[in-house]
Tab-separated table of C-alpha atoms and ligand atoms in Angstrom:
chain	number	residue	atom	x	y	z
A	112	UNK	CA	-14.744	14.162	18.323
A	113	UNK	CA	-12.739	14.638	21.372
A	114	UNK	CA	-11.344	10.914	21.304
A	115	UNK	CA	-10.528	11.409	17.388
A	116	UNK	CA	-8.398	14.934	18.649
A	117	UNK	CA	-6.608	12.979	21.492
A	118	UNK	CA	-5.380	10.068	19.878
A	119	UNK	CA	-4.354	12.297	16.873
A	120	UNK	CA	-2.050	14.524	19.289
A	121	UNK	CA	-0.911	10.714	21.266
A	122	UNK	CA	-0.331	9.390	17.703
A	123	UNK	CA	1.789	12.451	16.403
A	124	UNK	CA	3.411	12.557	19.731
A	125	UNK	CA	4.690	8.942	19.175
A	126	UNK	CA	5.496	9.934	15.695
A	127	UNK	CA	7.585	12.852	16.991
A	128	UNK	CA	9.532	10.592	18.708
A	129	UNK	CA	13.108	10.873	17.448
A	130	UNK	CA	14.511	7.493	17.015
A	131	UNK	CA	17.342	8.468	14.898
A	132	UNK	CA	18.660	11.351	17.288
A	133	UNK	CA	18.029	9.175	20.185
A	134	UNK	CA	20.369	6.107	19.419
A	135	UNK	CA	22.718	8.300	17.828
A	136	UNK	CA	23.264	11.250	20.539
A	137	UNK	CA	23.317	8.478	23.285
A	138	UNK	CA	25.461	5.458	21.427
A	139	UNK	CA	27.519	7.757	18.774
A	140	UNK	CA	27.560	11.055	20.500
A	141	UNK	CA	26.134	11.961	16.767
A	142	UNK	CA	23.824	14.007	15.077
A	143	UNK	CA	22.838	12.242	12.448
A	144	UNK	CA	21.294	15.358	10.803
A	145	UNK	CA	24.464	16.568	10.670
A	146	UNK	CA	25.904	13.934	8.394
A	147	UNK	CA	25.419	11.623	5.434
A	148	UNK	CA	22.135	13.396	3.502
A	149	UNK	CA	20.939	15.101	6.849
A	150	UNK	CA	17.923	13.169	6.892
A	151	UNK	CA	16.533	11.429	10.418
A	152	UNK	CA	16.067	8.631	9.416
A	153	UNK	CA	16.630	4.920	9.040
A	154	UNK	CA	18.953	5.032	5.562
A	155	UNK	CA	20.928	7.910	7.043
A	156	UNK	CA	21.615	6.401	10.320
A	157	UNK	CA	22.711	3.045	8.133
A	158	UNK	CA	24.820	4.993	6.279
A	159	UNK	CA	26.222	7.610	9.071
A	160	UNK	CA	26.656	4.841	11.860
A	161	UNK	CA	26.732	1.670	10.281
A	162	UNK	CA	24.470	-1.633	10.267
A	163	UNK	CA	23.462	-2.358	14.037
A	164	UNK	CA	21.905	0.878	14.391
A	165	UNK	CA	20.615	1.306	10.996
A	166	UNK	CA	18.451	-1.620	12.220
A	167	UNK	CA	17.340	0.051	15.857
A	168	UNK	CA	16.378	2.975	14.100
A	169	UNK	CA	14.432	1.793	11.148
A	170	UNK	CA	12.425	-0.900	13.441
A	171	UNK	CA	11.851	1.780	15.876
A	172	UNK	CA	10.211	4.219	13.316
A	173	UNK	CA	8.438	1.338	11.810
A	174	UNK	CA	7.087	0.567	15.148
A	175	UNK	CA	6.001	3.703	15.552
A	176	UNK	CA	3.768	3.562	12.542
A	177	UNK	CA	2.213	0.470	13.980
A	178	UNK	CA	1.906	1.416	17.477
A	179	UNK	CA	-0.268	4.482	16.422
A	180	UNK	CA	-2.748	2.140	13.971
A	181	UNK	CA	-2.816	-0.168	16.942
A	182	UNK	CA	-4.196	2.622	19.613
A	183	UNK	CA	-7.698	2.719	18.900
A	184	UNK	CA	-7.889	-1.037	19.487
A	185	UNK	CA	-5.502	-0.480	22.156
A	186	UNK	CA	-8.446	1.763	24.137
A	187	UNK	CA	-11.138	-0.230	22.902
A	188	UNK	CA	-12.225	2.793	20.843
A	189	UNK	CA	-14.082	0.786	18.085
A	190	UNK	CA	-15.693	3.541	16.246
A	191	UNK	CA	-12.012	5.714	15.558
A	192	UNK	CA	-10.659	4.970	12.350
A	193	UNK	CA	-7.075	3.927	12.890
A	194	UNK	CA	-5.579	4.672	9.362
A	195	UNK	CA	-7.003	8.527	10.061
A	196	UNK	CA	-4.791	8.368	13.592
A	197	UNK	CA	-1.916	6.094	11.865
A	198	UNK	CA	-1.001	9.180	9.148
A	199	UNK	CA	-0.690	11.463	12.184
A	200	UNK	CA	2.608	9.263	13.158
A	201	UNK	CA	4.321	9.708	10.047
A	202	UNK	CA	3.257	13.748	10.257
A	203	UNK	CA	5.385	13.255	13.989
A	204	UNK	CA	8.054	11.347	11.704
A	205	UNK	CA	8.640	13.846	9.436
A	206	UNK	CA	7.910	17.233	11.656
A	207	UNK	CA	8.844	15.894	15.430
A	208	UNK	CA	8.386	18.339	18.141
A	209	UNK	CA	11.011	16.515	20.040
A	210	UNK	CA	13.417	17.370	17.760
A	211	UNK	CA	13.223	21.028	16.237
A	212	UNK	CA	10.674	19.823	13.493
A	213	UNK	CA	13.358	18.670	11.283
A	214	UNK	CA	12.853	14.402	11.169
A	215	UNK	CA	12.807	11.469	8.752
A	216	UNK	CA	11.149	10.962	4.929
A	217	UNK	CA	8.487	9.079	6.151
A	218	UNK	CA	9.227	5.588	4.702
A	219	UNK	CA	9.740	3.572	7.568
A	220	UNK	CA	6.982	4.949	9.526
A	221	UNK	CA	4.139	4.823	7.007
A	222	UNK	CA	5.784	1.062	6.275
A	223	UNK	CA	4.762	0.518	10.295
A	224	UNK	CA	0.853	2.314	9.388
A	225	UNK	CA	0.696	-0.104	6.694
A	226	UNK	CA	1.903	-3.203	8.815
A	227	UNK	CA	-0.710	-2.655	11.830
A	228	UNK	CA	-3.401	-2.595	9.234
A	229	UNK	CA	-2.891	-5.173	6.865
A	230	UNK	CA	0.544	-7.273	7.227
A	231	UNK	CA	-0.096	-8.711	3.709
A	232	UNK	CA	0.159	-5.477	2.156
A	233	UNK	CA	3.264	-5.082	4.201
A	234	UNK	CA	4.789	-8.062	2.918
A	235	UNK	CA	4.077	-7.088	-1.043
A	236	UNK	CA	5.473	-3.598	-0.852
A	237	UNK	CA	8.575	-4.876	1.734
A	238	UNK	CA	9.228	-7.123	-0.955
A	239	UNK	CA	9.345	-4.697	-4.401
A	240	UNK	CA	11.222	-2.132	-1.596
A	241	UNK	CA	13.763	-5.207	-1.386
A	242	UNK	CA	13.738	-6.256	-5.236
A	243	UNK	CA	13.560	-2.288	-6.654
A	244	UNK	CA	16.491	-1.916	-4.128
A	245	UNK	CA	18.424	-4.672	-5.522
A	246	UNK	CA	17.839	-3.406	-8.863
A	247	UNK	CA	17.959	-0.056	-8.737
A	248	UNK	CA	21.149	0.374	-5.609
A	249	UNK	CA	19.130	3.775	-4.737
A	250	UNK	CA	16.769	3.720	-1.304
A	251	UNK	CA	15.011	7.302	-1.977
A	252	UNK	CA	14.248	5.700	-5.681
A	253	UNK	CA	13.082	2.130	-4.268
A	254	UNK	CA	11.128	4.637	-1.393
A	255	UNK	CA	9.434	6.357	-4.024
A	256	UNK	CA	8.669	3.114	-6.311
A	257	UNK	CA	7.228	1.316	-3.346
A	258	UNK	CA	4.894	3.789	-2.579
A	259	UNK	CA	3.422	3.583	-6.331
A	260	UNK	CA	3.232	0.183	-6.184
A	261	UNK	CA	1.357	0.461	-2.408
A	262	UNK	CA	-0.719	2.384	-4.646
A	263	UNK	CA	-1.416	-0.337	-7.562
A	264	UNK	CA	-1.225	-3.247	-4.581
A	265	UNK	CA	-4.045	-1.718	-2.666
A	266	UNK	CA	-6.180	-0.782	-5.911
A	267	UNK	CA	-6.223	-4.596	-7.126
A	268	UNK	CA	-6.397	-5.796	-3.867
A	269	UNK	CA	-9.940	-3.182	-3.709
A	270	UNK	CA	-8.419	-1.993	-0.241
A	271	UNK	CA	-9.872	1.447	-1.183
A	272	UNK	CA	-9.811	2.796	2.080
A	273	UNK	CA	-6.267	1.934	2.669
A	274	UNK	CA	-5.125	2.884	-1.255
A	275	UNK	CA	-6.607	6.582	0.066
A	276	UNK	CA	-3.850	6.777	2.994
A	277	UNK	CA	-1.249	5.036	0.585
A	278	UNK	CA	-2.217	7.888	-1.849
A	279	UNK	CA	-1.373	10.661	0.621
A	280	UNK	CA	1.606	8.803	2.272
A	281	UNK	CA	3.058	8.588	-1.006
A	282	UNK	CA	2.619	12.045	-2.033
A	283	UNK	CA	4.112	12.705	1.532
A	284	UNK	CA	7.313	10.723	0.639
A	285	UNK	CA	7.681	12.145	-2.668
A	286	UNK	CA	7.631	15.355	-1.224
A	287	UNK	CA	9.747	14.622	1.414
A	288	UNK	CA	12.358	13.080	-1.558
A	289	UNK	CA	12.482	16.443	-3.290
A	290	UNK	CA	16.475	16.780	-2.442
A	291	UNK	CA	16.849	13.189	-3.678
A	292	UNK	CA	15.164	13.517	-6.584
A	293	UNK	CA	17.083	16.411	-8.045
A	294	UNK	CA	20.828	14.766	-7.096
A	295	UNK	CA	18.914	11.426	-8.787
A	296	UNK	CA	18.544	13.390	-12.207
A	297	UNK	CA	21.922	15.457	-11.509
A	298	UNK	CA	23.649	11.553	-10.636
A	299	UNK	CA	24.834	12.394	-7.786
A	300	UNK	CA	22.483	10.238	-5.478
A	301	UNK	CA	24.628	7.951	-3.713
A	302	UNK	CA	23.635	4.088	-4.403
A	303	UNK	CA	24.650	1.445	-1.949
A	304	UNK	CA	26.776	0.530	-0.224
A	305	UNK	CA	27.474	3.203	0.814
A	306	UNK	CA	31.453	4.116	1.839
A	307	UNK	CA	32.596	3.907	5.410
A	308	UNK	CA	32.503	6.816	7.629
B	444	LIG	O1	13.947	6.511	4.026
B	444	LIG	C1	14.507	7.614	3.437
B	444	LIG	C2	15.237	7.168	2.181
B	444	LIG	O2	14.317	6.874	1.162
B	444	LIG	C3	16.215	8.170	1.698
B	444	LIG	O3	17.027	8.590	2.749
B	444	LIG	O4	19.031	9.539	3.764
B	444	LIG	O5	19.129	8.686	1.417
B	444	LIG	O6	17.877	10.776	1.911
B	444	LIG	P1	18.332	9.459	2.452
């Protein structure tokens, strides 16, 4: 009980752990929140301060996602479910207390959750990300698509533990995509590329 509560606070700690603000304060002297759709995240650092640290940021809050799956096995703590201590990460992502509780849409992170736990899941829903992306030129769309097709991957796949977490993590990005969603049906999402600061 007490090892489940630590490694949930470690694992939303990491979560919290504001990649976006980081690289941009210190490279960019930026706010990224301030700019582009406000977001912390990945996309909005791509779009707000261009490709090289659209890359940092995204890997980092991947990582992130992967590093907290990883710390039960890190500790040797056998009998902790990981994918319970993985979703607290992308809770961290989305509500960091390093960073006024206002972070990311929790894409990149619960991409990382998924990673750590089964890289061949990873791969399936990295590719329809890359293929809905190509298609449909939105990220929040291809975000939301991927996490339905996490959801159909994992159910044929009879994953069933992981297709819970992929449930929730999707209902978390929807959620999270409610601003997108509305300027998607009003057209006024933004599709890439986007235009240069
Ligand atoms: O990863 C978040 C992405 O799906 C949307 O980000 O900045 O376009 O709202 P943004």
């Amino acid at each position: 009980m007490w090892t489940y509560l630590i490694l949930i606070i470690f694992s939303y700690l990491i979560g919290s752990i504001p990649s976006g603000l980081i690289v941009g304060k210190l490279f960019y002297q930026t706010d990224i929140r301030e700019h582009g759709s406000g977001n912390l995240g990945g996309t909005n650092t791509f779009r707000v301060l261009g490709k090289k640290a659209g890359v940092v940021v995204t890997l980092a809050d991947l990582l992130k996602g992967t590093l907290a799956v990883s710390l039960p096995a890190i500790f040797s703590l056998t009998e902790i479910n990981p994918l319970i201590i993985g979703i607290f990460a992308v809770i961290g992502h989305m509500y960091p207390i390093f960073a006024n509780f206002r972070g990311g849409k929790a894409v990149a992170t619960s991409g990382g959750l998924i990673l750590g736990i089964t890289p061949l899941v990873f791969l399936i829903i990295l590719g329809s990300f890359l293929i809905t992306l190509l298609i449909t030129k939105y990220v929040s769309l291809s975000s939301m698509i991927t996490g339905i097709l996490g959801i159909i991957t994992t159910v044929i796949l009879q994953e069933y533990q992981l297709l819970i977490v992929i449930v929730i993590l999707t209902v978390f990005i929807f959620y999270r995509h409610r601003a997108n969603i509305k300027r998607i049906i009003n057209k006024t999402e933004p599709k890439i590329p986007w235009p240069k600061r």
